[in-house]
PDB file of C-alpha atoms and ligand atoms in Angstrom:
ATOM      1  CA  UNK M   1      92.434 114.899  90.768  1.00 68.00           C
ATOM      2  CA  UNK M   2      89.026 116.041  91.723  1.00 72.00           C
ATOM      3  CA  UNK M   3      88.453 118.642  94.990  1.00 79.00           C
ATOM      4  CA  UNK M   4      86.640 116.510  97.428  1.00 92.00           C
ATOM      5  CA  UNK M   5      88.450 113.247  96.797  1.00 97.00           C
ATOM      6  CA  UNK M   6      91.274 112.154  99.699  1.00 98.00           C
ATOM      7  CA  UNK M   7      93.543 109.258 100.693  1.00 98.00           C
ATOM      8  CA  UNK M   8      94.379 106.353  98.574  1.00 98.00           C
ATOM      9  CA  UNK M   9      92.113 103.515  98.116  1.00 98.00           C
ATOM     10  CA  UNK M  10      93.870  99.955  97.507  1.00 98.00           C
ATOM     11  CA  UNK M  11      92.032  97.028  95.775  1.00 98.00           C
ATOM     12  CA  UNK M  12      93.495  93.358  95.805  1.00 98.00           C
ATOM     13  CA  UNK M  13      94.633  89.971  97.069  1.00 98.00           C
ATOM     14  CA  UNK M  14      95.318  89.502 100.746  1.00 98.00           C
ATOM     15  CA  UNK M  15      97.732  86.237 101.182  1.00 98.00           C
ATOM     16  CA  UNK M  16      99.311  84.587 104.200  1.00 98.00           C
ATOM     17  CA  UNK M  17     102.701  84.275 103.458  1.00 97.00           C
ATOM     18  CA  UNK M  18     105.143  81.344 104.493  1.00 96.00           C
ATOM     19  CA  UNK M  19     108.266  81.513 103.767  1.00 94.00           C
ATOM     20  CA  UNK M  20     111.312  78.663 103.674  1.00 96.00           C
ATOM     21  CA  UNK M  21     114.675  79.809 103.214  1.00 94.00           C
ATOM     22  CA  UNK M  22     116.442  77.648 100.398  1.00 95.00           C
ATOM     23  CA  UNK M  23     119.659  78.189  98.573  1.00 93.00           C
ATOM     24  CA  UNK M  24     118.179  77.943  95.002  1.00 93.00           C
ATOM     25  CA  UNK M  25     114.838  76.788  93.742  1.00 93.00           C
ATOM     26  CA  UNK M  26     113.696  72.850  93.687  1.00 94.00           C
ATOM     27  CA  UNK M  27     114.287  70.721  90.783  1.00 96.00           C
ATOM     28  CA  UNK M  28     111.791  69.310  89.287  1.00 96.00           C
ATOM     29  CA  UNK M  29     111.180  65.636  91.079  1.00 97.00           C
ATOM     30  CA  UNK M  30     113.062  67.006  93.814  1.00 97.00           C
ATOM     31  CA  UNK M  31     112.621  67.349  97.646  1.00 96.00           C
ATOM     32  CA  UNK M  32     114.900  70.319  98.381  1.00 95.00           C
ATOM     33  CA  UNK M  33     115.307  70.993 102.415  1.00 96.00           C
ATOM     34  CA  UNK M  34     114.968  74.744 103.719  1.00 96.00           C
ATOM     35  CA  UNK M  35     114.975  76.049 106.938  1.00 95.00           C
ATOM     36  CA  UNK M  36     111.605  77.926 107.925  1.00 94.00           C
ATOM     37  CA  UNK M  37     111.412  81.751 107.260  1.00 90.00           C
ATOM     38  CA  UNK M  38     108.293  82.600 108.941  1.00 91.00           C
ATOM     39  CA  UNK M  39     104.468  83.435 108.796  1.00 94.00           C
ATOM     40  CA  UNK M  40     103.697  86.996 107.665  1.00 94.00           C
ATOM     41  CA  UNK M  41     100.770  88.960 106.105  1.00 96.00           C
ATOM     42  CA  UNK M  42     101.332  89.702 102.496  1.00 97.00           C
ATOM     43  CA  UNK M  43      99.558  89.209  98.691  1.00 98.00           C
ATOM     44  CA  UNK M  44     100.190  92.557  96.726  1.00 98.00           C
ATOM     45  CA  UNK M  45      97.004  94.364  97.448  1.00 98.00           C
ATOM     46  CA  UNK M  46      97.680  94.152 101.599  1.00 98.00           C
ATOM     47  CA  UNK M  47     101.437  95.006 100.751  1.00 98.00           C
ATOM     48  CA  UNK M  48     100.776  97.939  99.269  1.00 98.00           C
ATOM     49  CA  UNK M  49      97.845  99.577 101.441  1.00 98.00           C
ATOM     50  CA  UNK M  50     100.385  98.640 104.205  1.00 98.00           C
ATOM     51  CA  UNK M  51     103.087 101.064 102.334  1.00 98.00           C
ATOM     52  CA  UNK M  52     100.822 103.490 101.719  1.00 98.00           C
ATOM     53  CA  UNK M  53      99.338 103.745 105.038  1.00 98.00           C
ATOM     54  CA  UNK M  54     102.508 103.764 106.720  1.00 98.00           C
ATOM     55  CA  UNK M  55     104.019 106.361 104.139  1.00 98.00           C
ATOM     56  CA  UNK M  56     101.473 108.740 105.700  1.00 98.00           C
ATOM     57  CA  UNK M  57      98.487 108.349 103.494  1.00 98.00           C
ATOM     58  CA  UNK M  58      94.762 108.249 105.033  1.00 98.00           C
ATOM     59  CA  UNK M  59      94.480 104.522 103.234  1.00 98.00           C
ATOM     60  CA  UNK M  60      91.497 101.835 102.584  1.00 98.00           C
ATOM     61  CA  UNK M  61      92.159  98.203 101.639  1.00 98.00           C
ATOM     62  CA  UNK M  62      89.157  96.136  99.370  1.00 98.00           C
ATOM     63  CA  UNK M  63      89.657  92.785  99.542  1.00 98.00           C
ATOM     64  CA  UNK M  64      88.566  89.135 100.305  1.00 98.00           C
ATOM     65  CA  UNK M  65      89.628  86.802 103.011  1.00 98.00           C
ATOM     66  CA  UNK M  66      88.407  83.277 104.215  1.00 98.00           C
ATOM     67  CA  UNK M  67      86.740  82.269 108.009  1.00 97.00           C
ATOM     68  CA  UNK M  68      89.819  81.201 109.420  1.00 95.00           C
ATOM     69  CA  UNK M  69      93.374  81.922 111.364  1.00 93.00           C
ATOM     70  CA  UNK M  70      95.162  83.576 108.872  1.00 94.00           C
ATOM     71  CA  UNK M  71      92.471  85.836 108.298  1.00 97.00           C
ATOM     72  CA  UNK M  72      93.023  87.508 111.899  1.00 95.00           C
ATOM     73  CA  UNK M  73      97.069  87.488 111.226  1.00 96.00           C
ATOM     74  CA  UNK M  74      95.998  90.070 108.298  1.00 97.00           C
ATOM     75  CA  UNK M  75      93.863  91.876 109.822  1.00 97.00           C
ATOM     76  CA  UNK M  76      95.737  92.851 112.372  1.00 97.00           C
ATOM     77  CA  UNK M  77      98.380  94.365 110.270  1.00 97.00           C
ATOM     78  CA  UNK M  78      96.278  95.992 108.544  1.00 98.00           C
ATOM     79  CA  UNK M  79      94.873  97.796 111.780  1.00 98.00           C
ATOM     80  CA  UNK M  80      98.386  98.260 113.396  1.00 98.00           C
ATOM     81  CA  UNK M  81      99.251 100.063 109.821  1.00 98.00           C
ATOM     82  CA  UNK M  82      96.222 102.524 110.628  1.00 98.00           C
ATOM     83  CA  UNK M  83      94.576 101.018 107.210  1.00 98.00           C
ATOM     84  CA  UNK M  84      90.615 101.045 107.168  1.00 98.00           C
ATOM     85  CA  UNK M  85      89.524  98.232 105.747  1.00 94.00           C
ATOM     86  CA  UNK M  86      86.968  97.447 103.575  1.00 88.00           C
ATOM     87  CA  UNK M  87      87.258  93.434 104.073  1.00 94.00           C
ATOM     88  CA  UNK M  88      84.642  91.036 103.621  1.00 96.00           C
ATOM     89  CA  UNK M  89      84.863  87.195 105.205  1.00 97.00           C
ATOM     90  CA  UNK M  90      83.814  84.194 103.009  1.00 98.00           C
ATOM     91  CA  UNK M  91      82.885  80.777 104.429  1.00 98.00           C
ATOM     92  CA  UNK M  92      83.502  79.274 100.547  1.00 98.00           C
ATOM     93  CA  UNK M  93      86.878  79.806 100.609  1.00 98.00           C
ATOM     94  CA  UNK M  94      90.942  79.615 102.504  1.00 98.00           C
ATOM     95  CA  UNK M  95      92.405  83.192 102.468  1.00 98.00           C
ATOM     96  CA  UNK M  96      95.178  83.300  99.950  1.00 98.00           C
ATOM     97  CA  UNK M  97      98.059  82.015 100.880  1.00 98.00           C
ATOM     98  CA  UNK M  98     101.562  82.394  98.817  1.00 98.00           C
ATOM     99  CA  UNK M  99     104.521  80.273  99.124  1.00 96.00           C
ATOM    100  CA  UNK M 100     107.736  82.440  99.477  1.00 95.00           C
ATOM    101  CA  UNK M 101     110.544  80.545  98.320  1.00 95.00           C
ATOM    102  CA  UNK M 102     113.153  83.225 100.088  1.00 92.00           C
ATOM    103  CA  UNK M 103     116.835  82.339  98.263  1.00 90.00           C
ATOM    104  CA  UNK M 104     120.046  83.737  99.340  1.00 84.00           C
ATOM    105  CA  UNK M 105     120.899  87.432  98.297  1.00 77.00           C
ATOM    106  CA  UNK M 106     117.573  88.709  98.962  1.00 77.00           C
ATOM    107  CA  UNK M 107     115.501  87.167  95.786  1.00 83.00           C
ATOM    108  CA  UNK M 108     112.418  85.071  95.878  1.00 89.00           C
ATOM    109  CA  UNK M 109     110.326  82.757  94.203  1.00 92.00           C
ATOM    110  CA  UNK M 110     106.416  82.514  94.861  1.00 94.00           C
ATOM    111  CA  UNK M 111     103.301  80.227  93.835  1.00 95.00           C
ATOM    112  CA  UNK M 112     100.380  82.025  94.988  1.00 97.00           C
ATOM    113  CA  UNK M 113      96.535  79.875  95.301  1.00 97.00           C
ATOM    114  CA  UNK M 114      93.938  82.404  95.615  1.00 98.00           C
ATOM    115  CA  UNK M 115      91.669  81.215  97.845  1.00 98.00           C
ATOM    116  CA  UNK M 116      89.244  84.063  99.030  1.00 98.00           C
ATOM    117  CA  UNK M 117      90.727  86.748  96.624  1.00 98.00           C
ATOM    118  CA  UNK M 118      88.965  84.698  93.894  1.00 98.00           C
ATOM    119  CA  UNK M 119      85.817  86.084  95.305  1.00 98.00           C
ATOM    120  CA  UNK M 120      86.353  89.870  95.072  1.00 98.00           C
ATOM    121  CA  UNK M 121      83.609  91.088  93.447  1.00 98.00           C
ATOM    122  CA  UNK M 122      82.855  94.081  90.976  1.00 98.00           C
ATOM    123  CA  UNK M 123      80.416  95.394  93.947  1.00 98.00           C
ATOM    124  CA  UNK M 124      82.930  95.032  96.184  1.00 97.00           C
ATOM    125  CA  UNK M 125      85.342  96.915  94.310  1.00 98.00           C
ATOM    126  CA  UNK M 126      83.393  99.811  92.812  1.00 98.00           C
ATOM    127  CA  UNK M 127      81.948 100.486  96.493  1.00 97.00           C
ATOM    128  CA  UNK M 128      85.358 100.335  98.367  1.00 97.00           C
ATOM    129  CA  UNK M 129      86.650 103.130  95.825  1.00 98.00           C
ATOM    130  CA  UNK M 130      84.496 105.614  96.205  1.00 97.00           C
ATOM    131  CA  UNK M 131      86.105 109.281  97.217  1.00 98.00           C
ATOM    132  CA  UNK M 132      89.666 107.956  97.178  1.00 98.00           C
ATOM    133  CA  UNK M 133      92.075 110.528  95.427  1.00 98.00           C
ATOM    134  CA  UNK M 134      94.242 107.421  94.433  1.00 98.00           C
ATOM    135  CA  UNK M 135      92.915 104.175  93.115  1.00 98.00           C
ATOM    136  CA  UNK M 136      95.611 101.405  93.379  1.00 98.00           C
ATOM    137  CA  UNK M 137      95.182  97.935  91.979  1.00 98.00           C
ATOM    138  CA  UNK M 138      97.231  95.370  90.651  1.00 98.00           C
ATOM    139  CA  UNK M 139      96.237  91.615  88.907  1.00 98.00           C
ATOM    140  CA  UNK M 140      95.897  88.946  91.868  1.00 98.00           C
ATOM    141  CA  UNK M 141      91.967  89.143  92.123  1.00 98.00           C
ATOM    142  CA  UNK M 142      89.546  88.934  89.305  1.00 98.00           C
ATOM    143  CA  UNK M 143      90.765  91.114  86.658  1.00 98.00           C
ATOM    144  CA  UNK M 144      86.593  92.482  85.995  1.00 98.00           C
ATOM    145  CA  UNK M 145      87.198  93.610  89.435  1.00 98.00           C
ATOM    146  CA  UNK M 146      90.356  95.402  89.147  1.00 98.00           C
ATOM    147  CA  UNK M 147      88.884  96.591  85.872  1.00 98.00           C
ATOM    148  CA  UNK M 148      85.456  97.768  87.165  1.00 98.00           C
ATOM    149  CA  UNK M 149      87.628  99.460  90.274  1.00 98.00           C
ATOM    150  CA  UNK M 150      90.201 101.501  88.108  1.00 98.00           C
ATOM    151  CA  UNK M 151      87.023 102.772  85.677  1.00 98.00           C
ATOM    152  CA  UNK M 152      85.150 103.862  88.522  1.00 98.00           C
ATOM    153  CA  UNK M 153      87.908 106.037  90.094  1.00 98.00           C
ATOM    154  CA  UNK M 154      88.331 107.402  86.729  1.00 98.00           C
ATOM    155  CA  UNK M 155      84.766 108.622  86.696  1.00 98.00           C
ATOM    156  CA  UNK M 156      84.747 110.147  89.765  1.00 98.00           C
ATOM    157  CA  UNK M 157      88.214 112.022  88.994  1.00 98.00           C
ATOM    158  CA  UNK M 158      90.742 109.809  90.969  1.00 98.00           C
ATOM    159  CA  UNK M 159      94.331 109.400  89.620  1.00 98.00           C
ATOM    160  CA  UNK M 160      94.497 105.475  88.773  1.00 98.00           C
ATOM    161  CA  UNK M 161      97.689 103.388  89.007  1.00 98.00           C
ATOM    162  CA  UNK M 162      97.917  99.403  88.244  1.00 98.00           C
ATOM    163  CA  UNK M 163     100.419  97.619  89.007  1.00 98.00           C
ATOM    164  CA  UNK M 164     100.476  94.794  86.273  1.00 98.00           C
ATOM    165  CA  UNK M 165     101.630  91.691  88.680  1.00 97.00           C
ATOM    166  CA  UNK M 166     101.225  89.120  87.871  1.00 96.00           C
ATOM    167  CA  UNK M 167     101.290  90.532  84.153  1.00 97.00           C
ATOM    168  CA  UNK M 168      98.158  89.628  82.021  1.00 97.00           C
ATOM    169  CA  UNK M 169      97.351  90.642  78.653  1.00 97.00           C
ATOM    170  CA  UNK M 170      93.926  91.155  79.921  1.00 98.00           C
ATOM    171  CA  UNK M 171      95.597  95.045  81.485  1.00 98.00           C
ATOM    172  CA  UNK M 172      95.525  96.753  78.012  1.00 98.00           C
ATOM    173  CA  UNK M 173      92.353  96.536  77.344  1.00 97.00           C
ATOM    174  CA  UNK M 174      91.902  99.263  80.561  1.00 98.00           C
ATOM    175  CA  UNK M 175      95.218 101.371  79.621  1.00 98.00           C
ATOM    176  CA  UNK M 176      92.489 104.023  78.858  1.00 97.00           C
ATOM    177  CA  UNK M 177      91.476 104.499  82.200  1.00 98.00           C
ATOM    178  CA  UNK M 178      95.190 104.188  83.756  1.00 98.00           C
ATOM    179  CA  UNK M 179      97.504 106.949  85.011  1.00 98.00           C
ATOM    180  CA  UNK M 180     100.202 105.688  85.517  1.00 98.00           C
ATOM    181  CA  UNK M 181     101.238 101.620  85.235  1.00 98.00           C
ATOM    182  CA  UNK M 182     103.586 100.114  86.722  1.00 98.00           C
ATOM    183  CA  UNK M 183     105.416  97.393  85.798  1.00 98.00           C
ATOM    184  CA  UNK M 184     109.125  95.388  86.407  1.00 97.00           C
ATOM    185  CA  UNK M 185     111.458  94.117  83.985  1.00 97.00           C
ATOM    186  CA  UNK M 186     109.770  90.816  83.418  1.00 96.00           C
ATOM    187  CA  UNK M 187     106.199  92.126  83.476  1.00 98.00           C
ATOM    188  CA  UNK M 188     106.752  95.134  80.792  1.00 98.00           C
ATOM    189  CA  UNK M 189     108.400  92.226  78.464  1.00 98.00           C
ATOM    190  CA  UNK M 190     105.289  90.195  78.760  1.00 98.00           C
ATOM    191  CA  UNK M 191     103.558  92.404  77.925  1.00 98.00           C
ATOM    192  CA  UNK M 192     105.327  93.725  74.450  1.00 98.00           C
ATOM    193  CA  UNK M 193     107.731  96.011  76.045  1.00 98.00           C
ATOM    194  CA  UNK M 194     107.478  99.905  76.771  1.00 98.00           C
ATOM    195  CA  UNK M 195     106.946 100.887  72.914  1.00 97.00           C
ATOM    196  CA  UNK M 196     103.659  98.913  72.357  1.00 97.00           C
ATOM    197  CA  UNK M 197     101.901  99.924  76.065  1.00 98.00           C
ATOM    198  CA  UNK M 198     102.332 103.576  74.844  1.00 98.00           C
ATOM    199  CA  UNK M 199     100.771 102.468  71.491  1.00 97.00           C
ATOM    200  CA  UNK M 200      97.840 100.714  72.652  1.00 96.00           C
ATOM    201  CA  UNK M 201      96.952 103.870  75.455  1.00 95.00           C
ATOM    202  CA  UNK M 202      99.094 103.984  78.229  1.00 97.00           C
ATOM    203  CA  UNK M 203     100.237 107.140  79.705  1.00 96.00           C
ATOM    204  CA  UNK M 204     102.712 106.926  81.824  1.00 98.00           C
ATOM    205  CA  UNK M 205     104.720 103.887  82.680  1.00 98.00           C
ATOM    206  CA  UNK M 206     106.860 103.255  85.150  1.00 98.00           C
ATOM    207  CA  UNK M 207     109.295 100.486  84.659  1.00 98.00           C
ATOM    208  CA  UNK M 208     111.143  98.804  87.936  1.00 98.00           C
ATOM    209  CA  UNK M 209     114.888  97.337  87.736  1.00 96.00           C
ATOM    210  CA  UNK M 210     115.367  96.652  91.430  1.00 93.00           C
ATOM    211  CA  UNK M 211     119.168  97.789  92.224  1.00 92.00           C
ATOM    212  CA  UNK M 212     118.669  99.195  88.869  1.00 95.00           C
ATOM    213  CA  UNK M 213     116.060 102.073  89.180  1.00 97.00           C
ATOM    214  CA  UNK M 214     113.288 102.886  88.024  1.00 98.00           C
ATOM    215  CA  UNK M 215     112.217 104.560  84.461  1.00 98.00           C
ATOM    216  CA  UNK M 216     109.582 106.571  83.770  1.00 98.00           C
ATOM    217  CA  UNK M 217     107.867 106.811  80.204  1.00 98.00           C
ATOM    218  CA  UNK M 218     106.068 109.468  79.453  1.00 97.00           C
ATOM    219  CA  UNK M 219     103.979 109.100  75.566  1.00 91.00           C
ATOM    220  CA  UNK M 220     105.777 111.245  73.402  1.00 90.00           C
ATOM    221  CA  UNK M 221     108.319 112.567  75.823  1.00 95.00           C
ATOM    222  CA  UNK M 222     111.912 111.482  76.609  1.00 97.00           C
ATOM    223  CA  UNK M 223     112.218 108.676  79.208  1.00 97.00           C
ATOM    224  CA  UNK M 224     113.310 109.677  83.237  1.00 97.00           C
ATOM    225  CA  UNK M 225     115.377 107.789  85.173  1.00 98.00           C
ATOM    226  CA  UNK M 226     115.365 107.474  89.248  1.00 98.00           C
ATOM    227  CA  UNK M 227     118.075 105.715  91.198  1.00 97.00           C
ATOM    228  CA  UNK M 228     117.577 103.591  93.469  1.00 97.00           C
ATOM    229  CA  UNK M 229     119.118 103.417  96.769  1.00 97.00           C
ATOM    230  CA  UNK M 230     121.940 101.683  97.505  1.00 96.00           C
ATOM    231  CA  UNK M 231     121.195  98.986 100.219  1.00 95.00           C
ATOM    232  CA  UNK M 232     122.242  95.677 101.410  1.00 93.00           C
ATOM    233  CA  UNK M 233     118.737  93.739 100.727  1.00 90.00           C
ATOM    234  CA  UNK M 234     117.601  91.281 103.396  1.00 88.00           C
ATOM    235  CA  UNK M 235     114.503  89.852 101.568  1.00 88.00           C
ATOM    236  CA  UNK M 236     112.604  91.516  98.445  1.00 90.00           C
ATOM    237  CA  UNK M 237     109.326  90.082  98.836  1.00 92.00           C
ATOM    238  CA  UNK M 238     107.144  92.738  98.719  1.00 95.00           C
ATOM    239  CA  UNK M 239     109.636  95.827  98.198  1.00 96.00           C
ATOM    240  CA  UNK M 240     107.806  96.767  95.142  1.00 97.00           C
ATOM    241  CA  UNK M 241     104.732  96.848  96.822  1.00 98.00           C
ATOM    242  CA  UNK M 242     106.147  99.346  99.141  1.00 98.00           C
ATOM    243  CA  UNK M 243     107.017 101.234  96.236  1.00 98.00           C
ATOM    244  CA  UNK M 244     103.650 101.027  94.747  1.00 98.00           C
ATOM    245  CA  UNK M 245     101.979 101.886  97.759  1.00 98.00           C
ATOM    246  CA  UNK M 246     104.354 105.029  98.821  1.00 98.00           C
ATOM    247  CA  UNK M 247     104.132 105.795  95.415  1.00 98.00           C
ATOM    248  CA  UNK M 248     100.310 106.303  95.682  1.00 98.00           C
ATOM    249  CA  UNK M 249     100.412 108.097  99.418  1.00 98.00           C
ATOM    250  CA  UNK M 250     103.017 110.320  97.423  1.00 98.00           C
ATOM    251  CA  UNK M 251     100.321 110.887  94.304  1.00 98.00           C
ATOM    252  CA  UNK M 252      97.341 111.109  96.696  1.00 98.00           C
ATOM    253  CA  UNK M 253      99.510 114.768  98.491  1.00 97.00           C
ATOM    254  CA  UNK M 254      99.782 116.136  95.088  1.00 97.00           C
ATOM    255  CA  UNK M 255     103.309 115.063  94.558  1.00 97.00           C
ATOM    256  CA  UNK M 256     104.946 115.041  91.308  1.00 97.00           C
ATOM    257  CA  UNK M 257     105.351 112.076  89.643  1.00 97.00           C
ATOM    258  CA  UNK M 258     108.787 112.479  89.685  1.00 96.00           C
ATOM    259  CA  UNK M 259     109.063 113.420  93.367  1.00 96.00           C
ATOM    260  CA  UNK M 260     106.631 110.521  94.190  1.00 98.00           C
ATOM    261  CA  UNK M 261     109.194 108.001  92.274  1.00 98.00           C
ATOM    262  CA  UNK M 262     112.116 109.040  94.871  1.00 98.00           C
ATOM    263  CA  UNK M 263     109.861 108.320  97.355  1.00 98.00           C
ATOM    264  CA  UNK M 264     108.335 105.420  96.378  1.00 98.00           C
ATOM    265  CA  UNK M 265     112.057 104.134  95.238  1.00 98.00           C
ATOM    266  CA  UNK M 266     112.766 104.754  98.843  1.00 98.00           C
ATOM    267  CA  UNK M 267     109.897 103.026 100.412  1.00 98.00           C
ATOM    268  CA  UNK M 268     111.050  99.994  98.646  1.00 98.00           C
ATOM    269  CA  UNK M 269     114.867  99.932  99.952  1.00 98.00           C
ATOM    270  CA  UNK M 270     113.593 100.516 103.806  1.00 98.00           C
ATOM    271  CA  UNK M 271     110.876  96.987 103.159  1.00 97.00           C
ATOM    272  CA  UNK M 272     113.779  95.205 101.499  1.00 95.00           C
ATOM    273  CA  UNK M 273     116.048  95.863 104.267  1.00 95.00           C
ATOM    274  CA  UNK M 274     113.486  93.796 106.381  1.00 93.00           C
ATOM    275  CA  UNK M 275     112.298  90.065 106.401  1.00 89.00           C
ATOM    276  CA  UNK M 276     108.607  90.066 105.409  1.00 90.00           C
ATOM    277  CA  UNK M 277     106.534  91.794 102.919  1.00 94.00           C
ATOM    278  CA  UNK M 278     105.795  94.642 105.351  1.00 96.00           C
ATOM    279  CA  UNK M 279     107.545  96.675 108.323  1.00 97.00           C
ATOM    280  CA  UNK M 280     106.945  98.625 110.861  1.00 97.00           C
ATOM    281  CA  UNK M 281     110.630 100.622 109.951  1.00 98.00           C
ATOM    282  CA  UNK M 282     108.690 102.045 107.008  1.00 98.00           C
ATOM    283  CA  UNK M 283     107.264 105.708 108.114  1.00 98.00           C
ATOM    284  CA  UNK M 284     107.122 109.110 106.555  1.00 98.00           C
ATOM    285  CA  UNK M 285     109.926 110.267 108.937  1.00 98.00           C
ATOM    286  CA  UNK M 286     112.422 106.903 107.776  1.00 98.00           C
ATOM    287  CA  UNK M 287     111.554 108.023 103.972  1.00 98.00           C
ATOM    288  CA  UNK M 288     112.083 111.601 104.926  1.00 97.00           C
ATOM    289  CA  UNK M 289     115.431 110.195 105.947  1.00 97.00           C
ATOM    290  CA  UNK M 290     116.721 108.454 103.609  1.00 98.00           C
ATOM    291  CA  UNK M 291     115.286 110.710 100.675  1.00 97.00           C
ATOM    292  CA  UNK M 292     117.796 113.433 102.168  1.00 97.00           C
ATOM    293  CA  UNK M 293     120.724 111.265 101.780  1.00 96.00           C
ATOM    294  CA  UNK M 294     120.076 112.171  98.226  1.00 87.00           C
TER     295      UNK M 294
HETATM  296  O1  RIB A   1     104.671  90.935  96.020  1.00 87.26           O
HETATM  297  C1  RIB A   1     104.881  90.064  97.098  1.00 87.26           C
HETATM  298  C2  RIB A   1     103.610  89.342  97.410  1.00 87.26           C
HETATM  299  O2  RIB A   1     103.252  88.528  96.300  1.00 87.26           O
HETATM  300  C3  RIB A   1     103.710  88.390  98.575  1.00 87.26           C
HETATM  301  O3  RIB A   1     103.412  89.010  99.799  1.00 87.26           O
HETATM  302  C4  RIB A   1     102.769  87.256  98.185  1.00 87.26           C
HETATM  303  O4  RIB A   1     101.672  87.142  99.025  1.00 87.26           O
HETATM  304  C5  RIB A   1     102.363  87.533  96.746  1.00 87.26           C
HETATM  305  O5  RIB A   1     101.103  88.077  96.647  1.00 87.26           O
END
């Protein structure tokens, strides 16, 4: 990390999230009935400034969001989060929303239409990145964005993580100018598993399990492994955006990567002990907490 670089800057989708509580997912054909779960803020890129922010990082959210209610729902988490924003209104399009199917035990299901995040820009992106330590990005806005975001961090000297959700092919082509990626289960499959990221340029990748841990793979060097924390999830929609985003607050101190995965592990167990994608329970003094119970 370059000397005059600070805080974590955060590029990607803003969504309003509603949520219907269902026992399993529809059929196809059918008309399953749920019980409504609630309006919140969410879309990966908000989710994860959120986490970082509240983990203690100064933080900055790029992003895109329509002329309309929603809109003001997201801002004002961001603002009660302490994020700055760098958030530009379009009249051409709805802000994101993303339909949260929320299913018993704590898993989800989620169809996402873009709306305004469709309109994030290369401009937009390379200018809301500039002097951030930490460049964060993952793959719900225009992946020339994300792309144009993560190179320009790079030049300037800022450590650069992706998150690859939703996973696209279109990531390795930019491994060169990634840190660290991080991916789940489902997304490092798609993607040809841990073996061929390393072998088309990535440096270090972190793999997610949920109750499982987390790996980290290092090119050329034995993999690490990080518990995760034992909890009794309430709803895992956006726990691994919290980890993402602590993760970066974590990177943008100097942390370790390994110390930064404990904490970002337990950024993720605090949001998924919560309903919604983000919480107010999530501070540097609750992951203090429960990183001691280590
Ligand atoms: O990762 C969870 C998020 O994915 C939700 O908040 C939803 O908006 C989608 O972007």
């Amino acid at each position: 990390m370059s000397d005059g670089l600070s805080g974590v800057a955060v590029v990607g989708s803003a969504n309003l999230d509603l949520v219907v509580e269902v026992p399993r997912p529809p059929r196809i054909g059918e008309t399953l009935l749920g019980r409504a779960g609630g309006r919140f803020a969410g879309g990966k890129g908000l989710n994860q400034a959120v986490a970082a922010a509240r983990s203690g990082a100064a933080t900055r959210f790029v992003g895109v969001v329509g002329v309309d209610d929603g809109a003001a729902l997201l801002e004002r988490t961001l603002a009660d989060a302490g994020v700055a924003t760098a958030l530009r209104r379009t009249a051409t399009a709805p802000t994101g929303v993303a339909h949260v199917l929320a299913l018993e035990g704590g898993d989800n299901s989620i169809v996402v239409a873009a709306g305004a995040n469709g309109e994030l820009t290369e401009r937009d992106a390379v200018h809301g990145v500039a002097g951030a330590a930490v460049v964060l990005a993952q793959l719900e806005v225009p992946y020339a964005s994300v792309s144009a975001a993560v190179r320009a961090g790079r030049e300037a000297g800022a450590v650069t993580v992706v998150n690859a959700a939703p996973a696209s092919p279109a990531v390795l082509g930019l491994l060169d100018a990634v840190d660290v990626l991080v991916v789940n289960e489902t997304e490092c499959a798609e993607l040809g598993g841990v073996e061929r990221l390393h072998s088309v340029g990535a440096r270090s990748v972190v793999r997610t399990r949920g109750a499982g841990g987390v790996e980290l793979h290092r090119a050329g060097a034995a993999p690490v492994s990080v518990a995760a924390f034992r909890i009794e999830p309430v709803d895992t929609t956006g726990a691994g955006d919290a980890f993402c985003g602590a993760l970066a607050a974590a990177l943008s101190e100097g942390a370790e990567l390994e110390g930064a995965l404990v904490r970002a592990c337990a950024a993720g167990a605090i949001v998924a002990q919560h309903r919604g994608a983000t919480t107010e329970a999530l501070s540097p003094s609750s992951l203090a907490e429960l990183v001691a119970t280590r």
